PDB file of C-alpha atoms in Angstrom:
ATOM      1  CA  MET A 204       0.183 -17.991   1.192  1.00 63.00           C
ATOM      2  CA  ILE A 205       3.137 -16.007  -0.128  1.00 67.00           C
ATOM      3  CA  GLU A 206       6.318 -17.241   1.561  1.00 64.00           C
ATOM      4  CA  THR A 207       8.556 -14.256   0.763  1.00 81.00           C
ATOM      5  CA  GLN A 208       8.090 -10.703  -0.487  1.00 91.00           C
ATOM      6  CA  THR A 209      10.653  -9.099  -2.769  1.00 93.00           C
ATOM      7  CA  SER A 210      11.341  -5.382  -3.090  1.00 95.00           C
ATOM      8  CA  HIS A 211      11.997  -4.984  -6.807  1.00 96.00           C
ATOM      9  CA  PRO A 212      14.570  -2.392  -7.990  1.00 96.00           C
ATOM     10  CA  ARG A 213      12.590  -1.497 -11.138  1.00 97.00           C
ATOM     11  CA  PHE A 214       9.194  -1.201  -9.478  1.00 98.00           C
ATOM     12  CA  LEU A 215       7.954   2.302  -8.571  1.00 98.00           C
ATOM     13  CA  SER A 216       4.562   3.305  -7.173  1.00 98.00           C
ATOM     14  CA  ILE A 217       2.952   6.730  -6.920  1.00 97.00           C
ATOM     15  CA  GLU A 218       0.548   7.386  -4.051  1.00 97.00           C
ATOM     16  CA  GLY A 219      -1.497  10.291  -2.785  1.00 94.00           C
ATOM     17  CA  GLY A 220      -4.956  11.501  -1.990  1.00 86.00           C
ATOM     18  CA  GLU A 221      -7.505  12.961  -4.359  1.00 82.00           C
ATOM     19  CA  GLY A 222      -6.236  15.813  -6.543  1.00 80.00           C
ATOM     20  CA  ALA A 223      -2.576  15.302  -5.647  1.00 81.00           C
ATOM     21  CA  GLY A 224      -1.383  15.370  -9.277  1.00 84.00           C
ATOM     22  CA  LYS A 225      -0.308  11.775  -9.722  1.00 89.00           C
ATOM     23  CA  SER A 226      -1.145  11.562 -13.439  1.00 90.00           C
ATOM     24  CA  SER A 227       1.037  14.513 -14.447  1.00 89.00           C
ATOM     25  CA  LEU A 228       3.942  13.222 -12.391  1.00 94.00           C
ATOM     26  CA  ILE A 229       3.676   9.708 -13.806  1.00 95.00           C
ATOM     27  CA  ARG A 230       4.007  11.071 -17.340  1.00 94.00           C
ATOM     28  CA  ALA A 231       7.096  13.070 -16.346  1.00 94.00           C
ATOM     29  CA  ILE A 232       8.749  10.016 -14.778  1.00 96.00           C
ATOM     30  CA  GLN A 233       7.933   7.909 -17.832  1.00 95.00           C
ATOM     31  CA  ASP A 234       9.581  10.526 -20.037  1.00 94.00           C
ATOM     32  CA  GLN A 235      12.665  10.599 -17.802  1.00 93.00           C
ATOM     33  CA  LEU A 236      13.070   6.809 -17.912  1.00 95.00           C
ATOM     34  CA  ALA A 237      12.370   6.567 -21.649  1.00 93.00           C
ATOM     35  CA  ALA A 238      14.943   9.289 -22.377  1.00 92.00           C
ATOM     36  CA  GLN A 239      17.529   7.025 -20.774  1.00 92.00           C
ATOM     37  CA  GLY A 240      16.552   4.152 -23.043  1.00 94.00           C
ATOM     38  CA  HIS A 241      14.434   2.187 -20.595  1.00 96.00           C
ATOM     39  CA  THR A 242      11.200   0.413 -21.473  1.00 97.00           C
ATOM     40  CA  VAL A 243       8.414   1.487 -19.137  1.00 97.00           C
ATOM     41  CA  THR A 244       5.135  -0.210 -18.272  1.00 98.00           C
ATOM     42  CA  LEU A 245       2.537   2.217 -16.909  1.00 97.00           C
ATOM     43  CA  THR A 246      -0.311   0.696 -14.962  1.00 98.00           C
ATOM     44  CA  ARG A 247      -2.770   1.482 -12.192  1.00 98.00           C
ATOM     45  CA  GLU A 248      -4.754   0.131  -9.276  1.00 98.00           C
ATOM     46  CA  PRO A 249      -7.412  -0.901  -9.112  1.00 97.00           C
ATOM     47  CA  GLY A 250      -7.174  -1.997 -12.725  1.00 97.00           C
ATOM     48  CA  GLY A 251      -4.415  -2.761 -15.175  1.00 97.00           C
ATOM     49  CA  THR A 252      -5.972  -5.883 -16.734  1.00 98.00           C
ATOM     50  CA  PRO A 253      -9.376  -6.442 -18.363  1.00 98.00           C
ATOM     51  CA  VAL A 254     -10.747  -8.288 -15.323  1.00 98.00           C
ATOM     52  CA  ALA A 255      -9.213  -5.846 -12.863  1.00 98.00           C
ATOM     53  CA  GLU A 256     -10.635  -2.907 -14.831  1.00 98.00           C
ATOM     54  CA  ARG A 257     -14.110  -4.446 -14.520  1.00 97.00           C
ATOM     55  CA  ILE A 258     -13.558  -4.710 -10.772  1.00 97.00           C
ATOM     56  CA  ARG A 259     -12.452  -1.063 -10.796  1.00 96.00           C
ATOM     57  CA  GLU A 260     -15.725  -0.082 -12.435  1.00 94.00           C
ATOM     58  CA  VAL A 261     -17.689  -1.833  -9.690  1.00 94.00           C
ATOM     59  CA  LEU A 262     -15.563  -0.223  -6.973  1.00 94.00           C
ATOM     60  CA  LEU A 263     -15.965   3.282  -8.378  1.00 92.00           C
ATOM     61  CA  THR A 264     -19.646   3.136  -9.318  1.00 90.00           C
ATOM     62  CA  GLY A 265     -21.148   0.728  -6.792  1.00 83.00           C
ATOM     63  CA  GLY A 266     -23.659  -0.635  -9.274  1.00 75.00           C
ATOM     64  CA  GLU A 267     -27.129  -1.579  -8.042  1.00 80.00           C
ATOM     65  CA  GLU A 268     -26.254  -1.834  -4.339  1.00 87.00           C
ATOM     66  CA  ALA A 269     -23.992  -0.282  -1.742  1.00 89.00           C
ATOM     67  CA  ILE A 270     -20.595  -1.961  -1.429  1.00 94.00           C
ATOM     68  CA  CYS A 271     -19.792  -2.866   2.156  1.00 95.00           C
ATOM     69  CA  ASP A 272     -16.320  -2.181   3.516  1.00 96.00           C
ATOM     70  CA  HIS A 273     -15.300  -5.860   3.598  1.00 97.00           C
ATOM     71  CA  ALA A 274     -16.345  -6.312  -0.024  1.00 97.00           C
ATOM     72  CA  GLU A 275     -14.425  -3.193  -1.059  1.00 97.00           C
ATOM     73  CA  LEU A 276     -11.248  -4.511   0.571  1.00 98.00           C
ATOM     74  CA  LEU A 277     -11.587  -7.972  -0.947  1.00 98.00           C
ATOM     75  CA  LEU A 278     -12.334  -6.564  -4.397  1.00 97.00           C
ATOM     76  CA  MET A 279      -9.178  -4.442  -4.176  1.00 98.00           C
ATOM     77  CA  PHE A 280      -7.088  -7.521  -3.493  1.00 98.00           C
ATOM     78  CA  ALA A 281      -8.859  -9.572  -6.165  1.00 98.00           C
ATOM     79  CA  ALA A 282      -7.960  -6.882  -8.706  1.00 98.00           C
ATOM     80  CA  ARG A 283      -4.416  -6.744  -7.297  1.00 98.00           C
ATOM     81  CA  ALA A 284      -3.952 -10.506  -7.695  1.00 98.00           C
ATOM     82  CA  GLN A 285      -4.935 -10.276 -11.381  1.00 98.00           C
ATOM     83  CA  HIS A 286      -2.730  -7.238 -11.821  1.00 98.00           C
ATOM     84  CA  LEU A 287       0.345  -8.914 -10.386  1.00 98.00           C
ATOM     85  CA  GLU A 288      -0.189 -12.116 -12.341  1.00 98.00           C
ATOM     86  CA  HIS A 289      -0.884 -10.601 -15.754  1.00 98.00           C
ATOM     87  CA  VAL A 290       0.939  -7.243 -15.802  1.00 98.00           C
ATOM     88  CA  ILE A 291       3.431  -6.484 -13.046  1.00 98.00           C
ATOM     89  CA  ARG A 292       5.373  -9.747 -12.761  1.00 98.00           C
ATOM     90  CA  PRO A 293       5.606 -10.270 -16.565  1.00 98.00           C
ATOM     91  CA  ALA A 294       6.778  -6.688 -17.127  1.00 98.00           C
ATOM     92  CA  LEU A 295       9.473  -6.953 -14.475  1.00 98.00           C
ATOM     93  CA  ALA A 296      10.560 -10.320 -15.894  1.00 98.00           C
ATOM     94  CA  ARG A 297      10.985  -8.656 -19.317  1.00 97.00           C
ATOM     95  CA  GLY A 298      13.274  -6.063 -17.800  1.00 97.00           C
ATOM     96  CA  ASP A 299      10.767  -3.177 -17.890  1.00 98.00           C
ATOM     97  CA  TYR A 300      10.510  -0.467 -15.307  1.00 97.00           C
ATOM     98  CA  VAL A 301       6.992  -0.555 -13.844  1.00 98.00           C
ATOM     99  CA  ILE A 302       5.301   2.661 -12.705  1.00 98.00           C
ATOM    100  CA  CYS A 303       2.071   1.943 -10.855  1.00 98.00           C
ATOM    101  CA  ASP A 304      -0.551   4.567 -10.026  1.00 97.00           C
ATOM    102  CA  ARG A 305      -1.328   3.292  -6.489  1.00 97.00           C
ATOM    103  CA  PHE A 306      -0.383  -0.073  -5.024  1.00 98.00           C
ATOM    104  CA  ILE A 307      -0.468  -1.749  -1.617  1.00 98.00           C
ATOM    105  CA  ASP A 308      -0.125   1.471   0.409  1.00 98.00           C
ATOM    106  CA  SER A 309      -3.479   2.658  -0.919  1.00 97.00           C
ATOM    107  CA  SER A 310      -5.250  -0.279   0.754  1.00 98.00           C
ATOM    108  CA  TYR A 311      -3.758   0.641   4.121  1.00 98.00           C
ATOM    109  CA  ALA A 312      -4.678   4.301   3.573  1.00 98.00           C
ATOM    110  CA  TYR A 313      -8.163   4.022   2.041  1.00 97.00           C
ATOM    111  CA  GLN A 314      -9.576   0.761   3.357  1.00 98.00           C
ATOM    112  CA  GLY A 315      -7.505   0.778   6.556  1.00 98.00           C
ATOM    113  CA  ALA A 316      -7.308   4.346   7.813  1.00 98.00           C
ATOM    114  CA  GLY A 317     -10.240   5.628   5.746  1.00 97.00           C
ATOM    115  CA  ARG A 318     -12.775   2.830   6.217  1.00 97.00           C
ATOM    116  CA  GLY A 319     -11.456   1.573   9.542  1.00 98.00           C
ATOM    117  CA  MET A 320     -10.701  -1.965   8.381  1.00 98.00           C
ATOM    118  CA  PRO A 321      -8.244  -3.736  10.727  1.00 98.00           C
ATOM    119  CA  LEU A 322      -4.675  -3.309   9.551  1.00 97.00           C
ATOM    120  CA  ASP A 323      -3.839  -6.907  10.463  1.00 97.00           C
ATOM    121  CA  THR A 324      -6.593  -8.064   8.088  1.00 98.00           C
ATOM    122  CA  ILE A 325      -5.025  -6.032   5.278  1.00 98.00           C
ATOM    123  CA  ALA A 326      -1.602  -7.403   6.189  1.00 97.00           C
ATOM    124  CA  SER A 327      -2.956 -10.964   6.018  1.00 97.00           C
ATOM    125  CA  LEU A 328      -4.348 -10.345   2.542  1.00 97.00           C
ATOM    126  CA  GLU A 329      -1.041  -8.789   1.514  1.00 97.00           C
ATOM    127  CA  ARG A 330       0.814 -11.913   2.650  1.00 96.00           C
ATOM    128  CA  MET A 331      -1.638 -14.029   0.676  1.00 96.00           C
ATOM    129  CA  VAL A 332      -1.435 -12.092  -2.603  1.00 97.00           C
ATOM    130  CA  VAL A 333       1.566  -9.792  -2.869  1.00 98.00           C
ATOM    131  CA  ASP A 334       5.013 -11.280  -3.507  1.00 97.00           C
ATOM    132  CA  VAL A 335       6.689  -8.263  -5.108  1.00 97.00           C
ATOM    133  CA  VAL A 336       6.565  -4.653  -3.925  1.00 97.00           C
ATOM    134  CA  PRO A 337       8.038  -1.350  -5.122  1.00 98.00           C
ATOM    135  CA  SER A 338      11.508  -0.377  -3.967  1.00 97.00           C
ATOM    136  CA  LEU A 339      10.443   3.267  -4.229  1.00 98.00           C
ATOM    137  CA  THR A 340       7.113   4.912  -3.503  1.00 98.00           C
ATOM    138  CA  LEU A 341       6.509   8.621  -4.065  1.00 98.00           C
ATOM    139  CA  LEU A 342       3.812   9.951  -1.763  1.00 98.00           C
ATOM    140  CA  LEU A 343       2.294  13.203  -3.008  1.00 97.00           C
ATOM    141  CA  ASP A 344       1.166  14.850   0.206  1.00 95.00           C
ATOM    142  CA  LEU A 345      -1.439  17.591  -0.029  1.00 92.00           C
ATOM    143  CA  ASP A 346      -3.865  19.406   2.263  1.00 91.00           C
ATOM    144  CA  VAL A 347      -7.218  17.644   2.004  1.00 90.00           C
ATOM    145  CA  LYS A 348      -9.243  20.768   1.266  1.00 88.00           C
ATOM    146  CA  GLN A 349      -6.890  21.767  -1.544  1.00 86.00           C
ATOM    147  CA  GLY A 350      -6.888  18.236  -2.956  1.00 81.00           C
ATOM    148  CA  THR A 351     -10.651  17.845  -2.988  1.00 79.00           C
ATOM    149  CA  GLN A 352     -11.061  21.252  -4.632  1.00 78.00           C
ATOM    150  CA  ARG A 353      -8.682  20.153  -7.379  1.00 76.00           C
ATOM    151  CA  ALA A 354     -10.411  16.792  -7.811  1.00 72.00           C
ATOM    152  CA  ARG A 355     -13.894  18.275  -7.990  1.00 72.00           C
ATOM    153  CA  SER A 356     -12.827  20.869 -10.550  1.00 74.00           C
ATOM    154  CA  ARG A 357     -12.101  18.105 -13.061  1.00 75.00           C
ATOM    155  CA  PRO A 358     -14.755  17.370 -15.698  1.00 77.00           C
ATOM    156  CA  GLY A 359     -17.019  14.370 -15.290  1.00 75.00           C
ATOM    157  CA  THR A 360     -19.141  12.898 -12.511  1.00 77.00           C
ATOM    158  CA  PRO A 361     -17.336  12.182  -9.220  1.00 78.00           C
ATOM    159  CA  ASP A 362     -17.042   8.483  -8.365  1.00 81.00           C
ATOM    160  CA  ARG A 363     -18.106   6.874  -5.074  1.00 87.00           C
ATOM    161  CA  ILE A 364     -14.700   7.530  -3.512  1.00 87.00           C
ATOM    162  CA  GLU A 365     -14.414  11.159  -4.636  1.00 83.00           C
ATOM    163  CA  VAL A 366     -17.748  12.063  -3.002  1.00 83.00           C
ATOM    164  CA  GLU A 367     -16.621  10.937   0.458  1.00 87.00           C
ATOM    165  CA  HIS A 368     -16.649  13.533   3.250  1.00 90.00           C
ATOM    166  CA  GLN A 369     -13.591  15.500   4.354  1.00 92.00           C
ATOM    167  CA  ALA A 370     -13.060  13.476   7.532  1.00 95.00           C
ATOM    168  CA  PHE A 371     -12.592  10.333   5.414  1.00 95.00           C
ATOM    169  CA  PHE A 372      -9.867  12.002   3.346  1.00 95.00           C
ATOM    170  CA  GLU A 373      -8.194  13.364   6.482  1.00 96.00           C
ATOM    171  CA  ARG A 374      -7.955   9.779   7.774  1.00 97.00           C
ATOM    172  CA  VAL A 375      -6.601   8.636   4.397  1.00 97.00           C
ATOM    173  CA  ARG A 376      -3.923  11.332   4.484  1.00 96.00           C
ATOM    174  CA  GLN A 377      -2.927  10.373   8.013  1.00 97.00           C
ATOM    175  CA  GLY A 378      -2.832   6.722   6.970  1.00 98.00           C
ATOM    176  CA  TYR A 379      -0.404   7.540   4.195  1.00 97.00           C
ATOM    177  CA  ARG A 380       1.760   9.673   6.475  1.00 97.00           C
ATOM    178  CA  SER A 381       1.888   6.894   9.052  1.00 98.00           C
ATOM    179  CA  ARG A 382       3.064   4.483   6.358  1.00 98.00           C
ATOM    180  CA  ALA A 383       5.753   6.971   5.308  1.00 98.00           C
ATOM    181  CA  ASP A 384       6.908   7.457   8.901  1.00 98.00           C
ATOM    182  CA  ALA A 385       7.215   3.686   9.310  1.00 97.00           C
ATOM    183  CA  ASP A 386       9.139   3.138   6.049  1.00 97.00           C
ATOM    184  CA  PRO A 387      11.015   6.345   5.162  1.00 97.00           C
ATOM    185  CA  GLU A 388      13.618   4.616   2.979  1.00 95.00           C
ATOM    186  CA  ARG A 389      10.980   3.368   0.531  1.00 97.00           C
ATOM    187  CA  ILE A 390       8.272   6.013   0.852  1.00 98.00           C
ATOM    188  CA  ARG A 391       9.511   9.483  -0.043  1.00 98.00           C
ATOM    189  CA  VAL A 392       7.118  12.317   0.724  1.00 98.00           C
ATOM    190  CA  ILE A 393       6.754  15.041  -1.903  1.00 97.00           C
ATOM    191  CA  ASP A 394       5.030  18.351  -1.071  1.00 95.00           C
ATOM    192  CA  ALA A 395       2.231  18.374  -3.640  1.00 93.00           C
ATOM    193  CA  SER A 396       1.001  21.840  -2.647  1.00 92.00           C
ATOM    194  CA  GLN A 397       3.811  23.355  -4.731  1.00 92.00           C
ATOM    195  CA  PRO A 398       3.364  24.337  -8.368  1.00 91.00           C
ATOM    196  CA  MET A 399       3.502  21.203 -10.514  1.00 90.00           C
ATOM    197  CA  LYS A 400       6.881  22.227 -11.961  1.00 93.00           C
ATOM    198  CA  HIS A 401       8.455  22.082  -8.503  1.00 94.00           C
ATOM    199  CA  VAL A 402       6.634  18.857  -7.572  1.00 94.00           C
ATOM    200  CA  GLN A 403       8.062  17.218 -10.668  1.00 94.00           C
ATOM    201  CA  GLN A 404      11.564  18.567 -10.005  1.00 94.00           C
ATOM    202  CA  ASP A 405      11.554  17.175  -6.461  1.00 96.00           C
ATOM    203  CA  ALA A 406      10.164  13.812  -7.558  1.00 96.00           C
ATOM    204  CA  LEU A 407      12.459  13.394 -10.556  1.00 95.00           C
ATOM    205  CA  SER A 408      15.455  14.115  -8.344  1.00 95.00           C
ATOM    206  CA  VAL A 409      14.411  11.293  -6.021  1.00 96.00           C
ATOM    207  CA  VAL A 410      13.878   8.956  -8.981  1.00 96.00           C
ATOM    208  CA  ALA A 411      17.313   9.800 -10.378  1.00 94.00           C
ATOM    209  CA  ASP A 412      18.941   8.899  -7.066  1.00 94.00           C
ATOM    210  CA  TRP A 413      16.912   5.683  -6.875  1.00 95.00           C
ATOM    211  CA  MET A 414      18.062   4.579 -10.327  1.00 89.00           C
ATOM    212  CA  GLU A 415      21.715   4.756  -9.243  1.00 78.00           C
ATOM    213  CA  LEU A 416      21.136   1.732  -7.021  1.00 46.00           C
ATOM    214  CA  PRO A 417      22.306  -1.651  -8.360  1.00 42.00           C
ATOM    215  CA  CYS A 418      19.627  -3.213 -10.564  1.00 43.00           C
ATOM    216  CA  SER A 419      20.299  -6.947 -10.209  1.00 37.00           C
ATOM    217  CA  ALA A 420      16.819  -8.379 -10.773  1.00 39.00           C
TER     218      ALA A 420
END
């Protein structure tokens, strides 16, 4: 069991529902940090390591059988444990900035609010696995209908999450918003319905303010 959890000053996560535009924003933030001479590690959840990427494949395809909600939650945390051990902690120890496409908030939103898994169960797994968390999370908030239209316009076959019904994504969005309401200093909500140029301007302004904080770790 993790005894303490540290909020790391160089650890940033990007959250949001389907079609929110996380990938474009992550590239813009990476460019901003690199232009200032910082080394950046980009990573994602689920995934980020060879083992965690194999777990991701199972989570997104389902394989030969349906994945039950408990298994989905446990697989997410198994991938997260690998991710922390082999990517996130080493990168932070090197002095890198880490930008993660989804992190712990996604479990509360997707498996908690979306699937209906008890939040205290997720919190127990978090205490067991997660010892370092982002000091800033950007939540790209977007109307579910608009987000799913964007996501389904992308090429390729939708995965098992993307084909969920609208009510599921409404619960996910509310789960994210509840997290933001409970932790407004860390989770900054960005209106992702704007043109991408304005989304990036808003987000990069928040990141610039965040980087002015003392970076002692």
